[in-house]
Short mmCIF file of C-alpha atoms in Angstrom, two decimals:
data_model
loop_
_atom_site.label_atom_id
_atom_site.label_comp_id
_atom_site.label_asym_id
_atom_site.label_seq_id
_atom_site.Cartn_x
_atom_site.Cartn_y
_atom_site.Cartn_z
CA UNK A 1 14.13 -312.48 44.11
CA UNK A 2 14.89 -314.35 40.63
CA UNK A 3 18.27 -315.23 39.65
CA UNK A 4 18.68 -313.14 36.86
CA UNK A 5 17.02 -309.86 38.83
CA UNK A 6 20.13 -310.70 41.97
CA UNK A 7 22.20 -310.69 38.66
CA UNK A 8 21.29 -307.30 37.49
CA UNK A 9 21.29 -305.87 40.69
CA UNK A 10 25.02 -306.98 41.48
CA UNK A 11 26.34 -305.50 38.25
CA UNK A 12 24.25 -302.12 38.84
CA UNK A 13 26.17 -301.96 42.37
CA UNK A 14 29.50 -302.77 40.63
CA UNK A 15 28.74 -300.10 37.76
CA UNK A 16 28.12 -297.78 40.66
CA UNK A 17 30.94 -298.97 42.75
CA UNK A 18 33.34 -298.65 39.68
CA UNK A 19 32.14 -294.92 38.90
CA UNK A 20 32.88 -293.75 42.52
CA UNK A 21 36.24 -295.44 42.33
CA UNK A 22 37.32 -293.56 38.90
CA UNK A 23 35.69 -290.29 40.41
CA UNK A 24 38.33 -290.97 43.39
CA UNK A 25 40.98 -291.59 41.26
CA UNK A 26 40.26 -288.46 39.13
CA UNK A 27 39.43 -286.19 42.24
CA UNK A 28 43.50 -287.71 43.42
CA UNK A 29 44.97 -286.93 40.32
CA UNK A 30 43.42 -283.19 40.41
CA UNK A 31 44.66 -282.64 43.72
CA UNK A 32 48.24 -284.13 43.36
CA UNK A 33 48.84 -282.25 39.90
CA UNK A 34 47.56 -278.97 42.12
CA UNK A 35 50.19 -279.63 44.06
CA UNK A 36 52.59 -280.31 41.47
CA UNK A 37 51.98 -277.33 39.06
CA UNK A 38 50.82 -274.78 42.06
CA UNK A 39 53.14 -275.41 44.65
CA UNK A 40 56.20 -277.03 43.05
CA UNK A 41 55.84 -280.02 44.99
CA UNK A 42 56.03 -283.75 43.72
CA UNK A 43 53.89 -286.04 45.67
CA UNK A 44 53.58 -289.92 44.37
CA UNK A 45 54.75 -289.88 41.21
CA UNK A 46 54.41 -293.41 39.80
CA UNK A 47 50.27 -292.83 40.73
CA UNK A 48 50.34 -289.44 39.05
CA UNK A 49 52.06 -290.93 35.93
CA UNK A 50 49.67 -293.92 35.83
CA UNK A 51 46.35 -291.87 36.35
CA UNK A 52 47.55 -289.55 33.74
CA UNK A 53 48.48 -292.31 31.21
CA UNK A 54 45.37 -294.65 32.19
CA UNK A 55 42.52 -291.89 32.68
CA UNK A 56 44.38 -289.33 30.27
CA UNK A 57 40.80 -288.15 28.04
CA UNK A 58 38.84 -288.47 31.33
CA UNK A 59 41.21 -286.98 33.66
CA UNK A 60 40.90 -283.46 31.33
CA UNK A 61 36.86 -283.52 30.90
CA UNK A 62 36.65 -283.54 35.00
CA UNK A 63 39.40 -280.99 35.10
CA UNK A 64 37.37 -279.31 32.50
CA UNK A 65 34.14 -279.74 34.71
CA UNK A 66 36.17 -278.50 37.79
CA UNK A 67 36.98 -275.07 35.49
CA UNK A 68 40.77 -275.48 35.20
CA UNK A 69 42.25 -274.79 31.99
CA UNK A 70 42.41 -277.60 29.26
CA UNK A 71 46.05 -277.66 29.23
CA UNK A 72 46.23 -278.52 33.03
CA UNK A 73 46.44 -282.68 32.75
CA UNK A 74 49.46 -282.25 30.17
CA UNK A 75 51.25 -280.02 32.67
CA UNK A 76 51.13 -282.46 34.93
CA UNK A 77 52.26 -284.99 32.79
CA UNK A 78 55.19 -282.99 31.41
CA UNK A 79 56.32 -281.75 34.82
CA UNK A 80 56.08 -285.22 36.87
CA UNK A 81 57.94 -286.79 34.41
CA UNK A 82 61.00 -283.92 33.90
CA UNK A 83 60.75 -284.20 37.69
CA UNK A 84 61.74 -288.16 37.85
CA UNK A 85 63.76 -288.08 34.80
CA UNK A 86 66.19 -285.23 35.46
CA UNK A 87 68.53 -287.27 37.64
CA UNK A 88 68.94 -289.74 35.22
CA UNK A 89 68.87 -287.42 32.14
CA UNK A 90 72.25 -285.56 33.48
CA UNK A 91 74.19 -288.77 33.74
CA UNK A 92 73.88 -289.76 29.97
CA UNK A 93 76.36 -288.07 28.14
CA UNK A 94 75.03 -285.26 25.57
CA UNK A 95 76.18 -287.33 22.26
CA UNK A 96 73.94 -290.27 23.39
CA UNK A 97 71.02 -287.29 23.50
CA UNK A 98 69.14 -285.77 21.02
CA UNK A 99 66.93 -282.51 20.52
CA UNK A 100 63.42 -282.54 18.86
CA UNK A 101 62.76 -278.95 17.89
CA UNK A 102 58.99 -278.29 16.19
CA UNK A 103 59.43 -276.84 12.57
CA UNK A 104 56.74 -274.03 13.80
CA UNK A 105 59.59 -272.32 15.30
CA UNK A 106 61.11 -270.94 11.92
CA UNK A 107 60.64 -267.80 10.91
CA UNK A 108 58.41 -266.53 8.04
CA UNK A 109 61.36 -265.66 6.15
CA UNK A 110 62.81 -269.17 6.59
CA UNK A 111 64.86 -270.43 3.44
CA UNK A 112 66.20 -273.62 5.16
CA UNK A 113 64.75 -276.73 2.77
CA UNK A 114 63.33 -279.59 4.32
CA UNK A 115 65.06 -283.21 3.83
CA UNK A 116 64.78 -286.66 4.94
CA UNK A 117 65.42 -285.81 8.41
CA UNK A 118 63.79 -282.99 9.02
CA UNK A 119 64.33 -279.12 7.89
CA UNK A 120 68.21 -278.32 7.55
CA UNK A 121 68.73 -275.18 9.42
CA UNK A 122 71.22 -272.38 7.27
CA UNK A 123 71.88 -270.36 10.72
CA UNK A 124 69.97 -267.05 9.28
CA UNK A 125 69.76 -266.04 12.72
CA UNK A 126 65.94 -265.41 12.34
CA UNK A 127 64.30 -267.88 14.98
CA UNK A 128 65.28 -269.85 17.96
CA UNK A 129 66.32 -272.89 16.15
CA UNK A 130 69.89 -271.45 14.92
CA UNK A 131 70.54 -270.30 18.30
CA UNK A 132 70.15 -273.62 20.27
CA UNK A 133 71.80 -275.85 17.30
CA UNK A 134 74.83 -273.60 17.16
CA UNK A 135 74.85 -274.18 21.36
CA UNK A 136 73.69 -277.92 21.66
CA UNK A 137 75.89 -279.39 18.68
CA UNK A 138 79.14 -278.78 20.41
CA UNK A 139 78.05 -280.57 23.09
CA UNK A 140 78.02 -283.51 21.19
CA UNK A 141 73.74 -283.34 20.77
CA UNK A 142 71.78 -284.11 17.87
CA UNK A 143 69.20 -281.62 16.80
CA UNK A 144 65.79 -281.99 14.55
CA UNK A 145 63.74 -279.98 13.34
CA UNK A 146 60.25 -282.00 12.53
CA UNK A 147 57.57 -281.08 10.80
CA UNK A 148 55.07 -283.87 12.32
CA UNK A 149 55.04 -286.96 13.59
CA UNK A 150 55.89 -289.15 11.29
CA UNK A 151 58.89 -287.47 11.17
CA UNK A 152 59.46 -288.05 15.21
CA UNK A 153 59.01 -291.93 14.79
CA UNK A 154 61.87 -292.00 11.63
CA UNK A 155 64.24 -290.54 13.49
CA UNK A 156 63.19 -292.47 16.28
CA UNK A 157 63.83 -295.57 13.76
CA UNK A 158 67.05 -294.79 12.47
CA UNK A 159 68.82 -293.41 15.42
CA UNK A 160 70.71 -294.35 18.36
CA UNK A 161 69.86 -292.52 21.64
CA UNK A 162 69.58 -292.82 25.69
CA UNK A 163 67.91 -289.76 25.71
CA UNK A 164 66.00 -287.08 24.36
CA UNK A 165 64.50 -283.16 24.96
CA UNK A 166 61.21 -282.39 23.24
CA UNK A 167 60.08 -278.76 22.75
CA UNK A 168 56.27 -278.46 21.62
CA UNK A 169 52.97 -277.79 22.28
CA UNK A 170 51.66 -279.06 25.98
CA UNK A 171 49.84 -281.72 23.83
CA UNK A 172 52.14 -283.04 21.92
CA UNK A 173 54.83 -282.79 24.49
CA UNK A 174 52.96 -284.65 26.98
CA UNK A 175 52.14 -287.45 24.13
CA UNK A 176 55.70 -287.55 23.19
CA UNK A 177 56.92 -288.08 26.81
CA UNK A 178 54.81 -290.49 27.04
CA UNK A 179 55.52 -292.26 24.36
CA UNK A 180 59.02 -292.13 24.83
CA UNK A 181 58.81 -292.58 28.80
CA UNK A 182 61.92 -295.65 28.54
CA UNK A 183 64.51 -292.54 27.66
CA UNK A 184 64.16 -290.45 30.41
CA UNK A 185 62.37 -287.52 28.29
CA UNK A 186 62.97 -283.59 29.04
CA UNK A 187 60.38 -281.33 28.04
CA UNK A 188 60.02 -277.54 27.61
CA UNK A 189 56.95 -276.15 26.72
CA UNK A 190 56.73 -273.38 23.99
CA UNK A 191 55.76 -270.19 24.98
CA UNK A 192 53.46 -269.31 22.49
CA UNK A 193 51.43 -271.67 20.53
CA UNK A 194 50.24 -272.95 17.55
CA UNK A 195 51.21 -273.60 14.01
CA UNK A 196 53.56 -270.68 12.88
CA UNK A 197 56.75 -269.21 14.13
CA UNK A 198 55.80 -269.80 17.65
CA UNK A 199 57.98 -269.18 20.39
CA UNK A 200 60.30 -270.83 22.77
CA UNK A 201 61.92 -269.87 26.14
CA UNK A 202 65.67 -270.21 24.54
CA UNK A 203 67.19 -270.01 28.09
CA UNK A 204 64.92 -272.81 29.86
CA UNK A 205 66.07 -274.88 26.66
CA UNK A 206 69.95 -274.21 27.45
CA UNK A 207 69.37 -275.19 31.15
CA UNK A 208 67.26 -277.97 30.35
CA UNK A 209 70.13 -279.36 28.00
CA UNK A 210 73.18 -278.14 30.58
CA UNK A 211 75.06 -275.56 28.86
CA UNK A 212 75.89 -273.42 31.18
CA UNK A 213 77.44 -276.03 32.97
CA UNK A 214 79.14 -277.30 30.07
CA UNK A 215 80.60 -273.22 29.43
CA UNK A 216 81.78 -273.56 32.66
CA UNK A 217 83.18 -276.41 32.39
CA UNK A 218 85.03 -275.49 29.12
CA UNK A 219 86.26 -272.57 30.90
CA UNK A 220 87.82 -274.11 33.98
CA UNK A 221 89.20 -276.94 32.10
CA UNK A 222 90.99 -273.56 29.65
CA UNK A 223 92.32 -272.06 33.12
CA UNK A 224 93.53 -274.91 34.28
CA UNK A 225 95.94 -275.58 31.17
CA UNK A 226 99.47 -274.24 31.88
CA UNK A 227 100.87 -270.87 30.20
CA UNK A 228 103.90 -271.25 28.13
CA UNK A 229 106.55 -269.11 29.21
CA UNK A 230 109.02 -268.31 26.16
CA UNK A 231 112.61 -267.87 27.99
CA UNK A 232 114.69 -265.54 26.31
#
């Protein structure tokens, strides 16, 4: 056999060998977000994390192939990574957090303008947005409402923060987890989707952020102050 035909024949085997080895890696990645999103059970999480990040647009045509629904690989990545983050996301206190809201949450009837930052919520009580800022600023978080991306990456720019909670779509979620993977990221899907006054699970976002802790908290720290007794 001539040189250059042994030559051809090694890279066909390595092609081949190199297609069975991502198929393996895909068919693991399947079966351990399964797991994950099915059963509620985390199962090597740096290899999910890495096949997800590394075989991210090939990882959802095979799950695609395999008929599972197209949101299925940025489930996995959102829950794997509020899964390794959480213990590290309670220690850091809430005023070196911040909240990224979507601006698709305002209502139709929002009057709040839209500035620098972000869109400056009036409290009009009509979405979800005035009910988690009124809860989460206390706490000592920082809440934005964006309106896209570039948006994320100023405030990103001009703010200090250990942490932060994302609420969007599973796509954008999952890409913003990602990309901000060094701040131990929270995420909480919205419950409907798509690009006006969607909807958002406002209780999963108070858990997520620790309120009801923090209430409880307040409260015992209120009982435990002592009553003044007048003495007549």
């Amino acid at each position: 056999m001539l040189l250059h035909e042994q030559a051809f024949q090694l890279i066909g085997e390595g092609v081949v060998l190199l297609v069975f080895l991502i198929v393996v890696i895909l068919i693991l990645g399947i079966i351990l977000g399964i797991i994950l999103v099915r059963k509620n059970k985390l199962m090597f999480p740096s290899v999910i994390i890495f096949i997800v990040n590394v075989f991210y647009s090939p990882l959802k045509s095979f799950a695609n192939l395999l008929g599972l629904d197209d949101a299925f690989v940025d489930n996995i990545g959102i829950e794997v990574r509020n899964k390794v983050n959480k213990t590290k996301f309670d220690r850091i206190s809430p005023e070196d957090k911040i909240i990224v809201l979507p601006h698709c949450l305002r209502s139709a009837h929002c009057e709040a303008s839209l500035k620098e930052t972000g869109v400056k919520c009036t409290f009009c009580g009509k979405c979800a947005i005035g009910t988690i800022k009124e809860k989460a600023e206390p706490m000592g978080y920082r809440v934005f409402i964006v309106p896209g991306s570039s948006f994320v990456k100023k405030i990103i720019q001009q703010n200090r923060f250990k942490s932060v909670v994302g609420v969007a779509c599973h796509v954008d979620l999952n890409q913003t987890m990602m990309a901000l993977s060094d701040f131990a990221p929270q995420g909480v899907l919205l419950s409907t989707s798509g690009c006006f006054q969607t909807k958002v699970d406002v209780k999963k976002v108070l858990e997520t952020i620790g309120y009801y802790e923090y209430v409880e908290e307040q409260k015992r720290i209120e009982d435990s102050k002592p009553i003044d007794i007048d003495i007549i």
